[in-house]
Short mmCIF file of C-alpha atoms in Angstrom, two decimals:
data_model
loop_
_atom_site.label_atom_id
_atom_site.label_comp_id
_atom_site.label_asym_id
_atom_site.label_seq_id
_atom_site.Cartn_x
_atom_site.Cartn_y
_atom_site.Cartn_z
CA MET A 182 0.00 0.00 0.00
CA THR A 183 1.34 3.44 -0.99
CA ASP A 184 -0.06 6.86 -0.20
CA LEU A 185 0.33 9.49 -2.89
CA PRO A 186 -0.90 13.11 -2.74
CA ALA A 187 -3.82 12.19 -5.01
CA GLY A 188 -4.82 8.92 -3.37
CA ARG A 189 -3.85 5.50 -2.08
CA ILE A 190 -2.83 2.52 -4.18
CA HIS A 191 -2.95 -1.03 -2.91
CA THR A 192 -1.37 -3.88 -4.88
CA ARG A 193 -1.91 -7.61 -4.58
CA ILE A 194 0.77 -9.75 -6.22
CA GLU A 195 -0.35 -13.11 -7.58
CA ASN A 196 2.84 -14.24 -9.32
CA SER A 197 6.27 -12.69 -9.73
CA ILE A 198 9.47 -14.08 -11.21
CA PHE A 199 11.53 -11.39 -9.49
CA ALA A 200 10.99 -9.60 -6.19
CA PRO A 201 8.29 -6.96 -6.74
CA GLU A 202 10.46 -4.19 -5.28
CA PHE A 203 13.14 -5.09 -7.84
CA LEU A 204 10.65 -4.60 -10.68
CA PHE A 205 8.76 -1.44 -9.85
CA GLY A 206 8.04 1.52 -7.60
CA VAL A 207 5.13 3.95 -7.53
CA ALA A 208 4.83 7.65 -8.33
CA GLN A 209 2.18 10.23 -9.10
CA ARG A 210 1.39 11.24 -12.66
CA ARG A 211 0.79 14.85 -13.56
CA ASN A 212 -2.27 13.67 -15.47
CA PRO A 213 -5.91 14.24 -14.44
CA LYS A 214 -7.04 11.10 -16.29
CA ARG A 215 -4.90 8.76 -14.19
CA SER A 216 -3.08 10.00 -11.11
CA PHE A 217 -0.72 7.12 -10.39
CA LEU A 218 2.12 5.38 -12.20
CA PHE A 219 3.95 2.10 -11.74
CA VAL A 220 7.58 3.10 -12.33
CA SER A 221 9.68 0.26 -13.70
CA ARG A 222 13.09 -0.31 -12.17
CA VAL A 223 14.21 -2.55 -15.07
CA LEU A 224 12.95 -0.68 -18.13
CA GLY A 225 15.63 2.01 -18.45
CA ARG A 226 13.17 4.86 -18.89
CA HIS A 227 12.56 6.74 -15.64
CA ILE A 228 15.27 5.08 -13.54
CA PRO A 229 18.81 4.42 -14.86
CA VAL A 230 19.44 0.68 -15.19
CA ALA A 231 22.41 -1.49 -16.15
CA PRO A 232 21.98 -2.79 -19.73
CA SER A 233 22.65 -6.33 -18.49
CA VAL A 234 19.62 -6.09 -16.20
CA MET A 235 17.48 -4.87 -19.08
CA ARG A 236 18.71 -7.68 -21.31
CA GLU A 237 17.87 -10.23 -18.63
CA THR A 238 14.25 -9.08 -18.66
CA TYR A 239 14.15 -9.29 -22.48
CA ARG A 240 15.47 -12.83 -22.46
CA THR A 241 13.23 -13.92 -19.61
CA LEU A 242 10.09 -12.68 -21.35
CA ALA A 243 11.22 -14.02 -24.75
CA ASN A 244 11.81 -17.45 -23.24
CA MET A 245 8.26 -17.43 -21.85
CA ILE A 246 6.74 -16.94 -25.30
CA PRO A 247 5.23 -20.21 -26.58
CA GLY A 248 7.47 -22.11 -28.98
CA ASP A 249 4.71 -23.24 -31.35
CA LEU A 250 3.69 -19.85 -32.76
CA LEU A 251 2.53 -19.85 -36.36
CA GLY A 252 4.36 -17.43 -38.63
CA PRO A 253 4.80 -14.83 -39.78
CA VAL A 254 5.08 -13.27 -36.31
CA LEU A 255 4.58 -9.53 -35.76
CA VAL A 256 6.05 -8.02 -32.58
CA VAL A 257 4.64 -4.57 -31.80
CA GLY A 258 6.27 -2.30 -29.20
CA MET A 259 4.15 0.50 -27.73
CA ALA A 260 5.40 4.09 -27.88
CA GLU A 261 7.10 5.54 -26.15
CA THR A 262 7.78 3.60 -23.01
CA ALA A 263 7.74 0.06 -24.39
CA ILE A 264 9.55 0.58 -27.69
CA GLY A 265 12.89 -0.58 -26.30
CA LEU A 266 11.18 -3.43 -24.46
CA GLY A 267 9.45 -4.54 -27.66
CA ALA A 268 12.66 -4.43 -29.68
CA GLY A 269 14.52 -6.27 -26.93
CA ILE A 270 11.93 -9.05 -26.74
CA HIS A 271 11.95 -9.35 -30.54
CA ASP A 272 15.76 -9.49 -30.61
CA SER A 273 15.97 -12.10 -27.86
CA TYR A 274 13.07 -14.12 -29.32
CA VAL A 275 14.65 -14.23 -32.79
CA THR A 276 18.04 -15.15 -31.32
CA ALA A 277 16.54 -18.00 -29.29
CA SER A 278 14.18 -19.32 -31.96
CA GLY A 279 16.33 -18.77 -35.04
CA ARG A 280 13.28 -17.85 -37.07
CA ASP A 281 13.48 -15.30 -39.88
CA ASP A 282 9.79 -14.46 -40.22
CA ALA A 283 9.44 -12.30 -37.10
CA VAL A 284 9.09 -8.54 -37.65
CA PHE A 285 9.46 -5.80 -35.06
CA LEU A 286 7.25 -2.75 -35.62
CA ALA A 287 6.97 0.22 -33.24
CA THR A 288 3.95 2.38 -32.70
CA THR A 289 4.86 6.06 -32.77
CA ARG A 290 3.64 9.58 -32.21
CA CYS A 291 5.93 10.86 -34.95
CA ASP A 292 4.59 11.18 -38.49
CA LEU A 293 7.42 10.15 -40.80
CA GLY A 294 5.61 11.39 -43.91
CA THR A 295 5.23 7.82 -45.22
CA PRO A 296 1.98 5.83 -45.59
CA LEU A 297 0.22 4.68 -42.42
CA LEU A 298 -0.93 1.16 -41.71
CA THR A 299 -3.30 2.27 -38.96
CA ARG A 300 -3.74 4.45 -35.89
CA PHE A 301 -5.29 3.88 -32.46
CA SER A 302 -5.86 5.58 -29.11
CA GLU A 303 -4.36 5.20 -25.63
CA ASP A 304 -7.17 6.97 -23.84
CA HIS A 305 -5.65 7.36 -20.35
CA SER A 306 -2.26 8.53 -21.58
CA HIS A 307 -0.61 11.93 -21.53
CA ALA A 308 -0.36 11.51 -25.33
CA THR A 309 -3.37 9.63 -26.63
CA SER A 310 -2.82 9.09 -30.36
CA HIS A 311 -0.58 6.36 -31.80
CA LEU A 312 0.44 5.88 -35.42
CA ILE A 313 1.67 2.68 -37.06
CA HIS A 314 3.47 3.20 -40.35
CA ARG A 315 3.26 0.77 -43.23
CA PRO A 316 6.65 -0.93 -43.69
CA SER A 317 8.61 0.55 -46.59
CA SER A 318 10.15 -2.81 -47.53
CA GLY A 319 7.85 -4.91 -49.66
CA GLN A 320 9.13 -8.13 -48.10
CA ILE A 321 8.58 -6.89 -44.54
CA SER A 322 5.20 -5.44 -45.50
CA ASP A 323 4.14 -8.86 -46.80
CA LEU A 324 5.19 -10.51 -43.53
CA VAL A 325 3.22 -7.94 -41.53
CA GLN A 326 0.12 -8.22 -43.70
CA ASN A 327 0.18 -12.02 -43.52
CA ALA A 328 1.03 -12.27 -39.81
CA ARG A 329 -0.62 -15.23 -38.10
CA THR A 330 0.67 -14.37 -34.62
CA LEU A 331 0.79 -11.00 -32.88
CA ILE A 332 3.11 -10.38 -29.93
CA LEU A 333 1.92 -7.09 -28.41
CA VAL A 334 4.42 -5.55 -25.99
CA ASP A 335 3.75 -2.95 -23.31
CA ASP A 336 5.62 -2.20 -20.12
CA GLU A 337 2.48 -2.66 -18.02
CA ILE A 338 -1.15 -3.59 -18.41
CA THR A 339 -3.72 -2.12 -16.07
CA THR A 340 -7.19 -2.32 -17.67
CA GLY A 341 -6.11 -3.73 -21.04
CA ARG A 342 -8.12 -1.19 -23.03
CA THR A 343 -5.12 0.17 -24.92
CA ILE A 344 -4.02 -3.32 -25.97
CA ALA A 345 -7.58 -4.02 -27.12
CA ASN A 346 -7.54 -0.80 -29.16
CA LEU A 347 -4.23 -1.78 -30.75
CA HIS A 348 -5.44 -5.28 -31.55
CA SER A 349 -8.65 -4.02 -33.15
CA ALA A 350 -6.77 -1.43 -35.20
CA LEU A 351 -4.41 -4.05 -36.62
CA ILE A 352 -7.22 -6.42 -37.53
CA ASP A 353 -9.19 -3.58 -39.11
CA ALA A 354 -6.07 -2.64 -41.09
CA GLY A 355 -6.27 -5.96 -42.91
CA LEU A 356 -4.27 -8.41 -40.78
CA ALA A 357 -7.00 -10.97 -41.38
CA ARG A 358 -4.85 -14.09 -40.95
CA VAL A 359 -4.06 -13.53 -37.26
CA GLU A 360 -4.91 -16.66 -35.27
CA ARG A 361 -3.08 -16.05 -32.01
CA VAL A 362 -2.15 -13.12 -29.79
CA VAL A 363 0.52 -13.05 -27.08
CA LEU A 364 0.71 -10.11 -24.67
CA ALA A 365 4.19 -9.57 -23.26
CA THR A 366 4.56 -7.20 -20.33
CA LEU A 367 6.78 -6.49 -17.38
CA THR A 368 3.81 -6.17 -15.04
CA ASP A 369 0.25 -7.29 -15.74
CA TRP A 370 -2.20 -5.73 -13.30
CA SER A 371 -5.18 -7.32 -15.01
CA ASN A 372 -4.00 -10.72 -13.70
CA GLY A 373 -4.32 -12.14 -17.21
CA ASP A 374 -7.80 -10.77 -17.89
CA ALA A 375 -6.51 -8.45 -20.64
CA ALA A 376 -5.26 -11.35 -22.75
CA ARG A 377 -8.32 -13.47 -22.13
CA SER A 378 -10.59 -10.62 -23.21
CA LEU A 379 -9.09 -10.50 -26.72
CA SER A 380 -9.79 -14.05 -27.90
CA GLU A 381 -9.65 -17.67 -26.87
CA ASN A 382 -6.22 -17.95 -28.49
CA SER A 383 -4.67 -15.10 -26.53
CA THR A 384 -2.11 -15.61 -23.78
CA ASN A 385 -0.04 -13.38 -21.55
CA VAL A 386 3.57 -13.59 -20.44
CA SER A 387 4.77 -11.22 -17.73
CA LEU A 388 7.39 -10.91 -15.02
CA LEU A 389 4.70 -10.03 -12.49
CA SER A 390 0.93 -10.41 -12.43
CA GLY A 391 -1.60 -9.23 -9.91
CA ARG A 392 -4.25 -6.63 -9.24
CA TYR A 393 -4.38 -3.13 -7.82
CA ASN A 394 -6.93 -0.89 -6.18
CA TRP A 395 -6.81 2.91 -6.43
CA THR A 396 -8.67 5.08 -3.90
CA PRO A 397 -8.50 8.80 -4.74
CA HIS A 398 -8.37 11.39 -1.98
CA PRO A 399 -11.58 13.45 -2.25
CA ALA A 400 -9.78 16.70 -1.46
CA ALA A 401 -6.81 16.11 -3.78
CA LEU A 402 -6.01 18.87 -6.24
CA ILE A 403 -6.45 18.00 -9.91
CA PRO A 404 -2.93 17.97 -11.41
CA GLU A 405 -2.13 20.28 -14.29
CA MET A 406 -0.66 18.32 -17.17
CA PRO A 407 1.96 19.98 -19.38
CA HIS A 408 1.23 20.22 -23.10
CA VAL A 409 2.57 16.88 -24.37
CA ASP A 410 -0.38 15.42 -26.30
CA VAL A 411 1.06 16.01 -29.76
CA THR A 412 1.20 13.52 -32.61
CA GLY A 413 2.33 14.61 -36.05
CA ARG A 414 5.05 15.73 -38.42
CA SER A 415 7.84 17.51 -36.58
CA PRO A 416 10.30 20.12 -37.89
CA HIS A 417 13.13 17.70 -37.09
CA ALA A 418 11.52 14.49 -38.31
CA PRO A 419 13.70 11.37 -38.04
CA SER A 420 15.36 10.07 -41.19
CA VAL A 421 13.60 7.06 -42.68
CA GLN A 422 16.99 5.91 -43.98
CA ARG A 423 18.09 5.31 -40.37
CA ASP A 424 14.96 3.46 -39.34
CA TRP A 425 15.29 1.08 -36.39
CA GLY A 426 11.67 -0.12 -36.12
CA ARG A 427 9.03 2.46 -37.01
CA LEU A 428 8.99 1.03 -40.56
CA GLY A 429 9.52 -2.57 -39.52
CA VAL A 430 12.74 -4.59 -39.16
CA ARG A 431 13.67 -8.26 -38.95
CA THR A 432 17.22 -7.77 -37.65
CA HIS A 433 18.92 -5.17 -35.47
CA VAL A 434 22.20 -3.39 -36.20
CA VAL A 435 24.64 -3.17 -33.29
CA PRO A 436 26.60 0.12 -33.33
CA ARG A 437 30.39 0.22 -33.25
CA VAL A 438 31.78 0.73 -29.76
CA ALA A 439 33.76 3.83 -28.94
CA THR A 440 36.85 3.54 -26.77
CA THR A 441 36.28 2.97 -23.08
CA THR A 442 38.35 2.02 -20.10
CA ALA A 443 37.61 -0.74 -17.62
CA GLY A 444 35.44 0.56 -14.81
CA GLU A 445 34.56 3.86 -16.50
CA LYS A 446 31.17 5.04 -15.24
CA ILE A 447 29.02 5.92 -18.24
CA LEU A 448 25.40 6.99 -18.56
CA VAL A 449 23.88 6.44 -21.99
CA LEU A 450 20.72 8.44 -22.61
CA GLY A 451 18.14 7.67 -25.25
CA SER A 452 15.62 10.31 -26.25
CA GLY A 453 11.87 9.85 -26.56
CA GLU A 454 11.14 6.93 -28.87
CA TYR A 455 14.78 6.69 -29.90
CA VAL A 456 15.96 4.19 -27.31
CA TRP A 457 16.76 0.87 -28.97
CA PRO A 458 19.98 1.81 -30.88
CA PRO A 459 21.27 3.76 -27.84
CA PHE A 460 20.56 0.71 -25.66
CA LEU A 461 22.62 -1.47 -27.99
CA LEU A 462 25.46 1.05 -27.66
CA ALA A 463 25.15 0.95 -23.86
CA GLU A 464 25.14 -2.86 -23.90
CA ALA A 465 28.28 -2.94 -26.07
CA LEU A 466 30.07 -0.47 -23.77
CA GLU A 467 29.16 -2.61 -20.76
CA ALA A 468 30.50 -5.70 -22.52
CA ALA A 469 33.74 -3.79 -23.15
CA GLY A 470 34.24 -3.32 -19.41
CA ALA A 471 32.58 -0.01 -18.59
CA ARG A 472 30.15 0.42 -15.69
CA VAL A 473 27.13 1.54 -17.66
CA LYS A 474 23.64 2.73 -16.83
CA PHE A 475 20.96 3.40 -19.41
CA SER A 476 18.04 5.79 -19.18
CA SER A 477 16.00 8.01 -21.46
CA ILE A 478 14.41 11.38 -21.95
CA THR A 479 10.62 11.14 -21.90
CA ARG A 480 7.53 13.25 -22.49
CA SER A 481 5.77 11.57 -19.56
CA PRO A 482 5.01 14.19 -16.84
CA ILE A 483 5.55 12.75 -13.35
CA ALA A 484 5.64 14.46 -9.96
CA THR A 485 8.65 14.01 -7.71
CA GLY A 486 8.27 11.71 -4.73
CA HIS A 487 8.53 7.99 -4.03
CA ALA A 488 10.22 6.36 -7.09
CA ILE A 489 10.93 9.74 -8.72
CA GLU A 490 13.66 11.43 -6.71
CA THR A 491 14.63 14.18 -9.17
CA ALA A 492 13.05 15.71 -12.27
CA PHE A 493 14.46 18.06 -14.88
CA ALA A 494 12.28 19.72 -17.55
CA PHE A 495 13.30 21.17 -20.93
CA LYS A 496 12.03 21.45 -24.53
CA ASP A 497 11.84 18.48 -26.88
CA ASN A 498 14.47 18.04 -29.60
CA TYR A 499 11.92 17.28 -32.36
CA GLY A 500 10.71 20.87 -32.48
CA LEU A 501 7.16 20.02 -31.40
CA GLY A 502 7.18 22.62 -28.63
CA ILE A 503 6.37 20.11 -25.90
CA ALA A 504 7.95 19.53 -22.53
CA ASN A 505 10.45 16.72 -22.06
CA PHE A 506 11.72 15.34 -18.79
CA LEU A 507 14.68 13.47 -17.35
CA TYR A 508 14.23 11.64 -14.06
CA ASN A 509 16.55 10.27 -11.39
CA VAL A 510 19.78 11.35 -13.08
CA ASP A 511 22.68 12.84 -11.12
CA PRO A 512 25.32 13.90 -13.69
CA GLY A 513 27.99 13.96 -11.00
CA SER A 514 27.70 10.17 -10.60
CA TYR A 515 29.24 9.49 -14.02
CA ASP A 516 32.60 9.93 -15.71
CA ARG A 517 30.89 10.40 -19.05
CA ILE A 518 27.35 10.93 -20.34
CA ILE A 519 26.46 9.98 -23.92
CA LEU A 520 23.29 11.70 -25.13
CA CYS A 521 21.84 10.00 -28.21
CA VAL A 522 19.32 11.77 -30.45
CA GLU A 523 17.97 11.08 -33.94
CA THR A 524 17.72 14.81 -34.71
CA PRO A 525 20.45 17.37 -35.42
CA SER A 526 22.43 18.39 -32.35
CA GLY A 527 21.28 21.97 -32.83
CA ALA A 528 17.73 20.87 -32.04
CA ILE A 529 18.66 19.92 -28.47
CA ASP A 530 17.53 22.40 -25.83
CA PRO A 531 20.68 24.13 -24.47
CA ALA A 532 19.14 23.83 -21.00
CA LEU A 533 19.48 20.05 -21.22
CA ILE A 534 23.12 20.28 -22.28
CA ARG A 535 23.88 22.67 -19.43
CA GLY A 536 22.04 20.43 -16.97
CA LEU A 537 23.99 17.33 -17.99
CA GLY A 538 27.29 19.20 -17.70
CA PRO A 539 30.62 19.33 -19.55
CA LYS A 540 31.23 15.56 -19.49
CA THR A 541 28.41 15.07 -22.02
CA GLU A 542 29.00 13.72 -25.53
CA ILE A 543 26.27 14.12 -28.15
CA ARG A 544 25.57 11.49 -30.79
CA ALA A 545 23.21 13.24 -33.21
CA ASN A 546 21.21 12.32 -36.32
CA GLY A 547 21.00 8.70 -35.23
CA ASP A 548 24.76 8.24 -35.71
CA LEU A 549 26.20 6.32 -32.76
CA ALA A 550 29.70 5.82 -34.18
#
């Protein structure tokens, strides 16, 4: 049970592969539609995490996915929080299974200017609209259109309504051959009900399952949410030539590793939806002997307290005019900070660069070399 300024949340754990306190904490959203947030301690989004810990969660979830899935298989990672998780599960699943008919496709709030496959809504979110682009490769597009299994990835499931919206949108977009759906999540607070509500052939794999109860405080002030509900074409739109998943991929490119020294303390920061290539860089640096943590800039507005110890606000680097945030980062704890963006470096808010300090390196335009 946790008391937040807006109310009290009580959780009941049914099953958990790891200790619950290892997997998540709780914080308060700055969002009048939902006032609480389960903050993952293994996701690498709001709390810096060692890449090896993140990879362990990817492998654990991938190994829980049934081995008899009919192909092609489409793995969809939900923007922005579960994009890296979705890519990681896809990567680990393909590595373990050896199959070549599994596609990773990310939902996005960034209009690339290419044709859309579909769109859907995440009604409780700080940014409600999601886009799914049609893959630009004819071969990958055929695999997506003929998918017989969907693996839908989110960091958490509470009511399951967003997953249901995503599922319906994909079927309505013409994925008529789908026979089976697998939900893959870090924490499932529907206790499996979300998967069962989709179809008889739907299953859920998660690191933790259970239920929660939220009791709002009657006198709590309604939080004011910053302007972050923007979906569309940005002035600094990502290059489609450097796509890592918004247009669909079957394999993932590992970036070349820059020089590091054994024991060097490095923080690698992704930005918004651009987290998977930076994670692979962080993982490679860790394998080379550095002491690495990974985290990311986000548009998710969260109040400080409980799992959120510090918060820093600045403007987004896509030119959308929305607030971005960085949580639980102390620049003084690292020998080097590598900030990775898929936009030009000039699009980065100078306030962020000043806040991170002089030990910060910038990898811009999606170039991690």
